Each structure stands twice: as structure tokens, then as C-alpha cells.
Coordinates of C-alpha atoms and ligand atoms in Angstrom, one line a residue:
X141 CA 207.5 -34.8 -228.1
X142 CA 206.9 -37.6 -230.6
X143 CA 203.0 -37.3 -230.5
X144 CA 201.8 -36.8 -234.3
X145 CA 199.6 -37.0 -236.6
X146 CA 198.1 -38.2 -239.8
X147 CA 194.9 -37.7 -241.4
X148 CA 193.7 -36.1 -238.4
X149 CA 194.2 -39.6 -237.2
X150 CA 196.2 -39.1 -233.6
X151 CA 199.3 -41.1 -232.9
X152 CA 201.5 -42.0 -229.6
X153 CA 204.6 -41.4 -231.8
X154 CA 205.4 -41.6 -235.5
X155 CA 206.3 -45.3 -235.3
X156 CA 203.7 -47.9 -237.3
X157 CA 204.9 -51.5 -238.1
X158 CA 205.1 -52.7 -241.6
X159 CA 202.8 -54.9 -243.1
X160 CA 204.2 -58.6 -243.2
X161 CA 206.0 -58.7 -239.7
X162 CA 204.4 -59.9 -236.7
X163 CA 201.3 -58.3 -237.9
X164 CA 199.1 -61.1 -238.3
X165 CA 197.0 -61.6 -235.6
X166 CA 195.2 -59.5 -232.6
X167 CA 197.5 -60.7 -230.5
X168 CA 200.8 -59.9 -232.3
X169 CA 199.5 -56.5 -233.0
X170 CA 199.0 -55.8 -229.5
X171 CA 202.3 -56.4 -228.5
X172 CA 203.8 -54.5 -230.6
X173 CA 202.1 -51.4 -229.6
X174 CA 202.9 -52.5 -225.9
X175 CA 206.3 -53.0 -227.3
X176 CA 206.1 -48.7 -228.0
X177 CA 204.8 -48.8 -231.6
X178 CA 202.4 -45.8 -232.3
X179 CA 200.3 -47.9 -234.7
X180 CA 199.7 -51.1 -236.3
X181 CA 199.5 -52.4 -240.4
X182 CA 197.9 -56.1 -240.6
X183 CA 199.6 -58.4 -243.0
X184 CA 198.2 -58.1 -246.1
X185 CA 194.4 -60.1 -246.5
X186 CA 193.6 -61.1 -249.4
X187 CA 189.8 -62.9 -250.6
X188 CA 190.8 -66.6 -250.1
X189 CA 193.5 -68.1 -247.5
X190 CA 196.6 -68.1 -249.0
X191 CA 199.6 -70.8 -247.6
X192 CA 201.9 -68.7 -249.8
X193 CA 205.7 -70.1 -251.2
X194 CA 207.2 -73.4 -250.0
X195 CA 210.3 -73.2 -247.5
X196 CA 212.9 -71.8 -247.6
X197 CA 211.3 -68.3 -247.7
X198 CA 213.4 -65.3 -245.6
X199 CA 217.3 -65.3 -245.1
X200 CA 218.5 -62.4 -243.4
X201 CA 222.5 -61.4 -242.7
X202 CA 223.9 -57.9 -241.1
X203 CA 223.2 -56.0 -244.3
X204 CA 220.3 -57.2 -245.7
X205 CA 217.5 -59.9 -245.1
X206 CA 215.3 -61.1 -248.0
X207 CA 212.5 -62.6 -247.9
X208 CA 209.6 -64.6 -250.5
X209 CA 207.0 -64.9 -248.1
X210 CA 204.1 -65.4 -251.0
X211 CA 201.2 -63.8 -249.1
X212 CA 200.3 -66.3 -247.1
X213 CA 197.2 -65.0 -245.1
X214 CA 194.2 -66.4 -243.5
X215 CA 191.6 -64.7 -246.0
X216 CA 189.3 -61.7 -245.6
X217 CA 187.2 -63.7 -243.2
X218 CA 189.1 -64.8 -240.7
X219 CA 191.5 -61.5 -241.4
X220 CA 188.6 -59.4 -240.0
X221 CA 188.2 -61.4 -237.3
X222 CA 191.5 -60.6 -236.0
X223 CA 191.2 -56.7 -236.8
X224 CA 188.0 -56.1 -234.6
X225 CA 189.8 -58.3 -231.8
X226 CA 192.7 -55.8 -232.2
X227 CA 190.1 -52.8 -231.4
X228 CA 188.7 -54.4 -228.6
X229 CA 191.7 -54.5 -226.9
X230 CA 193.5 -51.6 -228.4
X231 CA 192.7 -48.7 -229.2
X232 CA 195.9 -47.7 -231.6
X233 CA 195.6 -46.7 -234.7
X234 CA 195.4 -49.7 -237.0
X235 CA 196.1 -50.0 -240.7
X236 CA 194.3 -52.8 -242.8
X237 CA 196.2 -53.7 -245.8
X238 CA 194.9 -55.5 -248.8
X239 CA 195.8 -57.3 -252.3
X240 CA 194.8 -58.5 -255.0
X241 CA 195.4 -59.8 -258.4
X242 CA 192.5 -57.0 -260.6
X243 CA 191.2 -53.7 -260.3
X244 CA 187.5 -54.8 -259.5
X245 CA 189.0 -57.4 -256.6
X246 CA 191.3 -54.3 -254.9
X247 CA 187.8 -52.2 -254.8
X248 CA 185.5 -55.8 -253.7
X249 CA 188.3 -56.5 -251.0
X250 CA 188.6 -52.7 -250.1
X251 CA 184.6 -53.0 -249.7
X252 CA 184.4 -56.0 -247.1
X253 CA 187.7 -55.0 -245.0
X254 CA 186.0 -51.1 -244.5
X255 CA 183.3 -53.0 -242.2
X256 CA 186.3 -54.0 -240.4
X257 CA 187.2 -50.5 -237.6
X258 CA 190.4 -50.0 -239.4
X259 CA 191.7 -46.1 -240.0
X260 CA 192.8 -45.9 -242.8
X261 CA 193.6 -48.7 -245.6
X262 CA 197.2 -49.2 -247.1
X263 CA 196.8 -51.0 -251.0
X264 CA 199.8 -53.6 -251.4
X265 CA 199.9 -53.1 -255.6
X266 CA 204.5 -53.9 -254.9
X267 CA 204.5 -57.1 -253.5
X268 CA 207.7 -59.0 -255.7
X269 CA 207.2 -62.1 -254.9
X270 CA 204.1 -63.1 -256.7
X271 CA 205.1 -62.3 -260.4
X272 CA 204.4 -66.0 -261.7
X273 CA 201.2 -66.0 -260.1
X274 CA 199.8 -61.9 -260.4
X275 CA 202.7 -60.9 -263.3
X276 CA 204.2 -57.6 -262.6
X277 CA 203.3 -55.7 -259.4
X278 CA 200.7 -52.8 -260.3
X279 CA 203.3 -50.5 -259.0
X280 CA 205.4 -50.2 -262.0
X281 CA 202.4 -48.8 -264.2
X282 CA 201.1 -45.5 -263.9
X283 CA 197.6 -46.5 -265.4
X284 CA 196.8 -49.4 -263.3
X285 CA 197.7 -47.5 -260.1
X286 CA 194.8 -44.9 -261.5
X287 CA 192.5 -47.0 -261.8
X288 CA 193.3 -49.2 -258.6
X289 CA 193.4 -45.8 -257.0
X290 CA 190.0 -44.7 -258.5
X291 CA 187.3 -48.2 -258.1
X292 CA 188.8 -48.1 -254.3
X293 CA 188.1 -44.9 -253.6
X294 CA 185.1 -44.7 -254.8
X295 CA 183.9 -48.0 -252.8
X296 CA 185.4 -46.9 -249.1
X297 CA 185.5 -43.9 -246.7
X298 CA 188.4 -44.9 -244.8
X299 CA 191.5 -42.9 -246.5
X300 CA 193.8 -44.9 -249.0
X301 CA 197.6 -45.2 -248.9
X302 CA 199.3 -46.8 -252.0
X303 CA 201.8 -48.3 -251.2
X304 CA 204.5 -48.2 -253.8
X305 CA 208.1 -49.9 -255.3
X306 CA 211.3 -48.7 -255.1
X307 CA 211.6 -50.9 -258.2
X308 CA 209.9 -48.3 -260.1
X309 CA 212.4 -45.6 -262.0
X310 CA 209.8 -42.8 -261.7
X311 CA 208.2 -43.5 -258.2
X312 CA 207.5 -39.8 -257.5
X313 CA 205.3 -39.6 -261.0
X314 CA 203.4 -42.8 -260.2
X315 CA 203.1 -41.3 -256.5
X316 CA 201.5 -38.2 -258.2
X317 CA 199.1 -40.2 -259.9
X318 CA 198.0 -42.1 -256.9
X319 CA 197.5 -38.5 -255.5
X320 CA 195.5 -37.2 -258.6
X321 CA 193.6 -40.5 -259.0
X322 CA 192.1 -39.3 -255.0
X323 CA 194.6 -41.6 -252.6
X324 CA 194.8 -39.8 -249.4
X325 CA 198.5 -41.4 -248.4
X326 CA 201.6 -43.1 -250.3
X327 CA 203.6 -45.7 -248.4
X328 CA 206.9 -45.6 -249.4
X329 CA 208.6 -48.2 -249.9
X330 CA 208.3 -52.5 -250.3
X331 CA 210.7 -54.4 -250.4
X332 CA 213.1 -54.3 -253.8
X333 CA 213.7 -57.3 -255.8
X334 CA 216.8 -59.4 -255.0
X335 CA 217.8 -63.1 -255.0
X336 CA 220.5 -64.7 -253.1
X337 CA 222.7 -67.8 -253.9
X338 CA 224.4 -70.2 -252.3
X339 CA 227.7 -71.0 -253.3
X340 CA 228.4 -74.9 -252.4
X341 CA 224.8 -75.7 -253.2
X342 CA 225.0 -74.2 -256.4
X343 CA 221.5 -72.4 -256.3
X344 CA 219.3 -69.8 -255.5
X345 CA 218.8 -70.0 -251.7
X346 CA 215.1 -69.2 -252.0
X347 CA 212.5 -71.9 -253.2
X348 CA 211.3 -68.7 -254.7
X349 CA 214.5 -68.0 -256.2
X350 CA 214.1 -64.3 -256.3
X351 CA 212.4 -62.5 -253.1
X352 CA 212.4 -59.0 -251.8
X353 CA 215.6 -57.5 -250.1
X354 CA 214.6 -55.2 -246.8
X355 CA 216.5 -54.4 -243.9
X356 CA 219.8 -52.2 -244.0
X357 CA 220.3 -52.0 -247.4
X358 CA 217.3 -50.7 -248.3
X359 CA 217.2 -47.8 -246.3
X360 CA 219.2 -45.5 -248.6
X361 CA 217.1 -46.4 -251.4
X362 CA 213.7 -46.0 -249.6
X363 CA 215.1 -42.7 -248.4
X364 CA 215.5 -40.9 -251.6
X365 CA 212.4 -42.4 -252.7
X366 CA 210.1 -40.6 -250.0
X367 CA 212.8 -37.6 -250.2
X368 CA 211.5 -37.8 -254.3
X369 CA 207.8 -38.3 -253.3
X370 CA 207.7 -35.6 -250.7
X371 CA 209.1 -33.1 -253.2
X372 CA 206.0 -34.1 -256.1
X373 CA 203.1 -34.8 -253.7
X374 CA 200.7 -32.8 -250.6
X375 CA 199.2 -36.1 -249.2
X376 CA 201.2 -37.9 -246.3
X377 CA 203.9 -40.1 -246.8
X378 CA 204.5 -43.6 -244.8
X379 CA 208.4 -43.7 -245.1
X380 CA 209.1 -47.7 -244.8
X381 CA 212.0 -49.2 -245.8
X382 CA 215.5 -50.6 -243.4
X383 CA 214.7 -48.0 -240.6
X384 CA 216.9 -50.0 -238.0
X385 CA 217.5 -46.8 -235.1
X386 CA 216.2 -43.6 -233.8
X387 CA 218.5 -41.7 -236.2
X388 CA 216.8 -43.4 -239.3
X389 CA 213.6 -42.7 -238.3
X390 CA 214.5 -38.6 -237.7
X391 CA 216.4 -39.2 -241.8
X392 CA 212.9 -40.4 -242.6
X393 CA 211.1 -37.6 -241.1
X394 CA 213.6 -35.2 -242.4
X395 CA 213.0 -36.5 -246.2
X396 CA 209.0 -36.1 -245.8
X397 CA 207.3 -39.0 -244.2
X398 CA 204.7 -38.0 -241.5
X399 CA 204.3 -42.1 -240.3
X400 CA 207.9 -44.6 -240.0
X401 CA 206.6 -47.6 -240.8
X402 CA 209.3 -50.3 -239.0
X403 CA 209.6 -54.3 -240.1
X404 CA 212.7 -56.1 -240.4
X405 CA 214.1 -54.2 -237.4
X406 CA 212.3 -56.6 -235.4
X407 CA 214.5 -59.3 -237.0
X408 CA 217.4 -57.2 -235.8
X409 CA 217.0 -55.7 -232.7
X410 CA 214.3 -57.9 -231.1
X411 CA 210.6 -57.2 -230.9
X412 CA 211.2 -54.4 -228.5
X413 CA 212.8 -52.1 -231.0
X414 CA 210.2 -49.8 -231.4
X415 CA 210.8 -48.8 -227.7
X416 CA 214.5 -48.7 -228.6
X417 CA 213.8 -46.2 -231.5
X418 CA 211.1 -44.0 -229.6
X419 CA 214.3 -44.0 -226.9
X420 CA 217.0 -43.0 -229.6
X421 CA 214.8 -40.3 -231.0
X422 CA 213.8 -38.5 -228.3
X423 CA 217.6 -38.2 -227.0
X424 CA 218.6 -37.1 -230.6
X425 CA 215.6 -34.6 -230.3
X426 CA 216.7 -33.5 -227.0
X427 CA 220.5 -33.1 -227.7
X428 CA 219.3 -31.2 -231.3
X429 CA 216.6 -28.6 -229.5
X430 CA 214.3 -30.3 -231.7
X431 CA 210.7 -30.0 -229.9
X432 CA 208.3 -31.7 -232.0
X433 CA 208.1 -33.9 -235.6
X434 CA 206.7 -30.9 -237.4
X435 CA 209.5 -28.5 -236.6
X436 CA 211.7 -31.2 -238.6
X437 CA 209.6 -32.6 -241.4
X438 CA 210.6 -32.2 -244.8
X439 CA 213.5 -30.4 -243.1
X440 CA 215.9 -31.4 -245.5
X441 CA 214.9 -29.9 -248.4
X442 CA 215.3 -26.8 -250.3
X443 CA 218.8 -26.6 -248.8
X444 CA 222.2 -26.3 -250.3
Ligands
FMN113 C1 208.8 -61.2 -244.1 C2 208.2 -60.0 -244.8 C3 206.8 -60.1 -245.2 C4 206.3 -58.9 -245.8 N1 204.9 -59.0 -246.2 C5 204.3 -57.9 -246.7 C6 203.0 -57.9 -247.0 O1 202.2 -58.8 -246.8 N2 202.4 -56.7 -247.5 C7 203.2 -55.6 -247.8 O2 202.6 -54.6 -248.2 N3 204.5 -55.6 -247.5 C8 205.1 -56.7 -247.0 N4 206.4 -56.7 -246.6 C9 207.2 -55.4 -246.9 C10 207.3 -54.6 -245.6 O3 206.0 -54.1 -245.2 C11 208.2 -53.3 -245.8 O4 207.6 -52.5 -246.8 C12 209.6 -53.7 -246.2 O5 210.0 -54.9 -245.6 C13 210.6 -52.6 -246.0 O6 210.7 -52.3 -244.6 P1 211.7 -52.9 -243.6 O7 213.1 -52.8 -244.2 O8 211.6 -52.1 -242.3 O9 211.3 -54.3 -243.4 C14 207.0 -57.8 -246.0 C15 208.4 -57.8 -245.6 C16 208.9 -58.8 -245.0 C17 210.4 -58.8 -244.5

């Protein structure tokens, strides 16, 4: 009932965890697809090891958790390493996931990780944690999402998903020009910029000071987004953003997206969530008459 797919790439169910949770290591991976995941998205590598911000760098309450990792990653090396250990012993789908601070690095990176046997590559151009060190994410500018878009593609078979902010006003138009500029997917959404204080300490909670805000209280936001995407692009669309239950995910599919990608939910409802979610949709499916993902995609559109 679940089974779907995307880029004639087969998947269990519609389920793929974000990049940044658990998603580190072979290992990690693993278990989340035992866990009921239909894919897998690696942290995102970048060229050189990165140990990323200094402590404290994730809060999380009931509504929202926020989070200024940094990108810490072990390199494109040793990053490798752990994706061809994932295909030995699993043969999900698995999405790399890469960044970088210039045009030339994305397509360099994009080169080395494609020797890697990932399906399809997700570019992290909305990370909004790194401003001091990369200034603003490539995601608020239609030009260097273009040209990101265009050196990658034209280095790498595996299909391309950008994955964009919901920081950016017109995220539809720049998802358009990821589309004309030859990516093959959008992921929709990073986190959204936020900072969080503490009042008897008298400062920002977050060495950071400002971090991303996932969770809860971004799914309304990263809803209309990939309802706004769906409406201006053909290619796929990777709905991600505070999918917490079965229902979200079935809002997701109803706004566009074709993949659910899942992360702080783990925070939430435990590691075993995506079971929990494949659970809740299939009963909402059920009680609906709903038989498959396709009869509902993009569903909610054109009504009214
Ligand atoms: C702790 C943490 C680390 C993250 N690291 C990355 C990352 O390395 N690359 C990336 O593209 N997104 C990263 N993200 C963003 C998530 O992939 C996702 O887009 C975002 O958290 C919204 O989904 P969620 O509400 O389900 O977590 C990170 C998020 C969190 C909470």
C-alpha cells in the first residue's frame, strides 16, 4: 500500500530519513531502515573532516527543537567508507548528501561521492548555521543555485535533489530554477533560522547563538512550501520538514512530495518512529479507501 517510487528508484514506503539525524554511519543507517524507514540520507560530507560548533548545539522542547550542529562530518574519505558499508548490508535506497562552500567544490565533491553506490545525491546549498564561516546559504540566490545546479550535473550521473530554505520568500521560483538548471529532485525544506534565549542566564542558549528551528513548528511552514513547489515544478519533491505522525506524512503527500523525509521525530517519538508512522498511515489509508500514494498525491490542489 505504501510501496513507491522515485526516479524509477523503488522504495518500501515513502519514508527517507533527513540528513543530519542518526545518519552518520553504516550502522546508524541500518537501523533505521530496520526501524521501518524506506530509505536512508547520510549526513552531509564535506572535503575535509569537520568537528563543527562548540557545545551547546541542539535544544529541543514540545513545539520546536533547534539545533547549530556546524557540519561536523568525518570528510569525503572516511564518509564513503561508511556509504559502501551501508550497501553491503542493505540494500535500501540511500541518499548521499553533500556541501560545500563554491560552485567548483559542490561539482569536485559531487565527483568523488558518485564512486560511492549512492541513488541519487541530495545538495545541502540551506544549511543556517555556517553563515560566519560560508556567508549566506546558496539557497536564497537564484543564480548560485543555477550554477551549483549546472557544474554538478554536468560532473555526475546519479540524479540531483537541491535541497532548499524555507528562509527563502520565493522558494517555488528558485525551485524552478533548480529544475531548469537540470536537477532531477527538490528537497523541501531545512531547517529555518531561529535562536533561543535563556532568561536567567541572560543569553542566547546556543554557543552558536542562532541555529535552525525543526520539529513541530516547522511543519506548517515546510508544508506550504512543497504545496508552492509542487504547483511550479514536474521533478519530485522530498517533503522534509516537522513530519511528527502518519497524518503529516499523508498532508505531505497531499501537498506534492513523492519521498517524506523524517528527522527530528526521532527526537520525539524514539528511533522507532518510522514504524510508528508507516503504522499511522496505513490505518488512515485504510479507514479513507485510500489504496496507494499515487491515488493521493498532489491531492490537495486545484480544489476549492
Ligand atoms: C541535528 C540536526 C542536524 C542536521 N544536519 C543536516 C545536514 O547535515 N544536512 C542537511 O541537509 N540538513 C541537516 N539538517 C536538517 C534536516 O535534514 C531537516 O531538513 C530538518 O531538520 C527539517 O526536518 P525535521 O523537522 O523532520 O527534522 C539537520 C537537522 C537537525 C535537527
Amino acid at each position: 500500500m505504501l510501496k513507491t517510487s522515485c526516479l524509477n528508484i523503488p522504495f518500501a514506503n515513502p519514508l527517507v530519513l533527513a540528513s543530519g539525524i542518526l545518519g552518520v554511519t553504516a550502522a546508524s543507517m541500518h537501523k533505521i531502515i530496520r526501524d521501518g524507514a524506506g530509505g536512508v540520507t547520510v549526513k552531509s560530507i564535506s572535503k575535509a573532516p569537520r568537528t563543527g560548533h562548540p557545545n551547546p548545539t541542539m535544544m529541543g522542547n514540545d513545539t520546536y527543537f533547534l539545533n547549530a550542529v556546524g557540519l561536523s562530518n568525518p570528510g569525503i574519505e572516511n564518509g564513503i567508507a561508511e556509504l559502501i558499508q551501508f550497501k553491503k548490508i542493505c540494500p535500501a535506497p540511500l541518499i548521499g548528501s553533500i556541501f560545500a562552500g563554491t560552485a567548483d567544490e559542490f561539482a569536485e565533491l559531487a565527483e568523488l561521492i558518485a564512486v560511492a553506490p549512492i541513488d541519487i545525491l541530495e545538495l545541502d546549498l540551506s544549511c543556517p548555521n555556517v553563515g560566519r564561516e560560508f556567508g549566506e546559504p546558496f539557497a536564497y540566490s537564484a543564480s548560485a543555485i543555477g550554477r551549483i545546479t549546472r557544474e554538478t550535473k554536468a560532473k555526475v550521473k546519479v540524479p540531483i535533489s537541491i535541497k532548499l530554505s524555507p528562509n527563502a520568500w520565493n522558494i517555488a521560483e528558485l525551485a524552478k530554477m533548480a529544475e531548469a538548471a537540470g536537477a532531477d529532485a527538490i528537497t523541501a525544506v531545512n531547517t529555518v533560522s531561529g535562536m533561543a534565549i535563556d532568561v536567567r542566564a541572560r543569553r542566547p542558549i546556543l554557543h552558536n547563538k542562532q541555529g535552525g528551528v525543526s520539529g513541530p513548528a516547522l511543519f506548517p511552514i515546510a508544508l506550504k512550501c512543497v504545496y508552492d513547489i509542487y504547483e511550479a515544478v514536474k521533478i519530485p519533491i522530498i517533503g522534509t520538514g516537522g513530519v511528527m505522525t502518519g497524518e503529516d506524512a499523508l498532508k505531505m503527500i497531499m501537498a506534492g512530495a513523492t519521498l517524506v523525509g523524517v528527522g527530528s521525530a526521532v527526537y520525539y517519538r524514539g528511533a522507532d518512529v518510522f514504524g510508528k508512522i508507516v503504522a499511522e498511515m496505513t490505518e488512515i489509508m485504510k479507514q479513507e479507501n485510500i489504496g496507494s500514494l499515487d491515488e493521493i498525491r498532489g491531492v490537495a490542489h486545484g480544489i476549492m
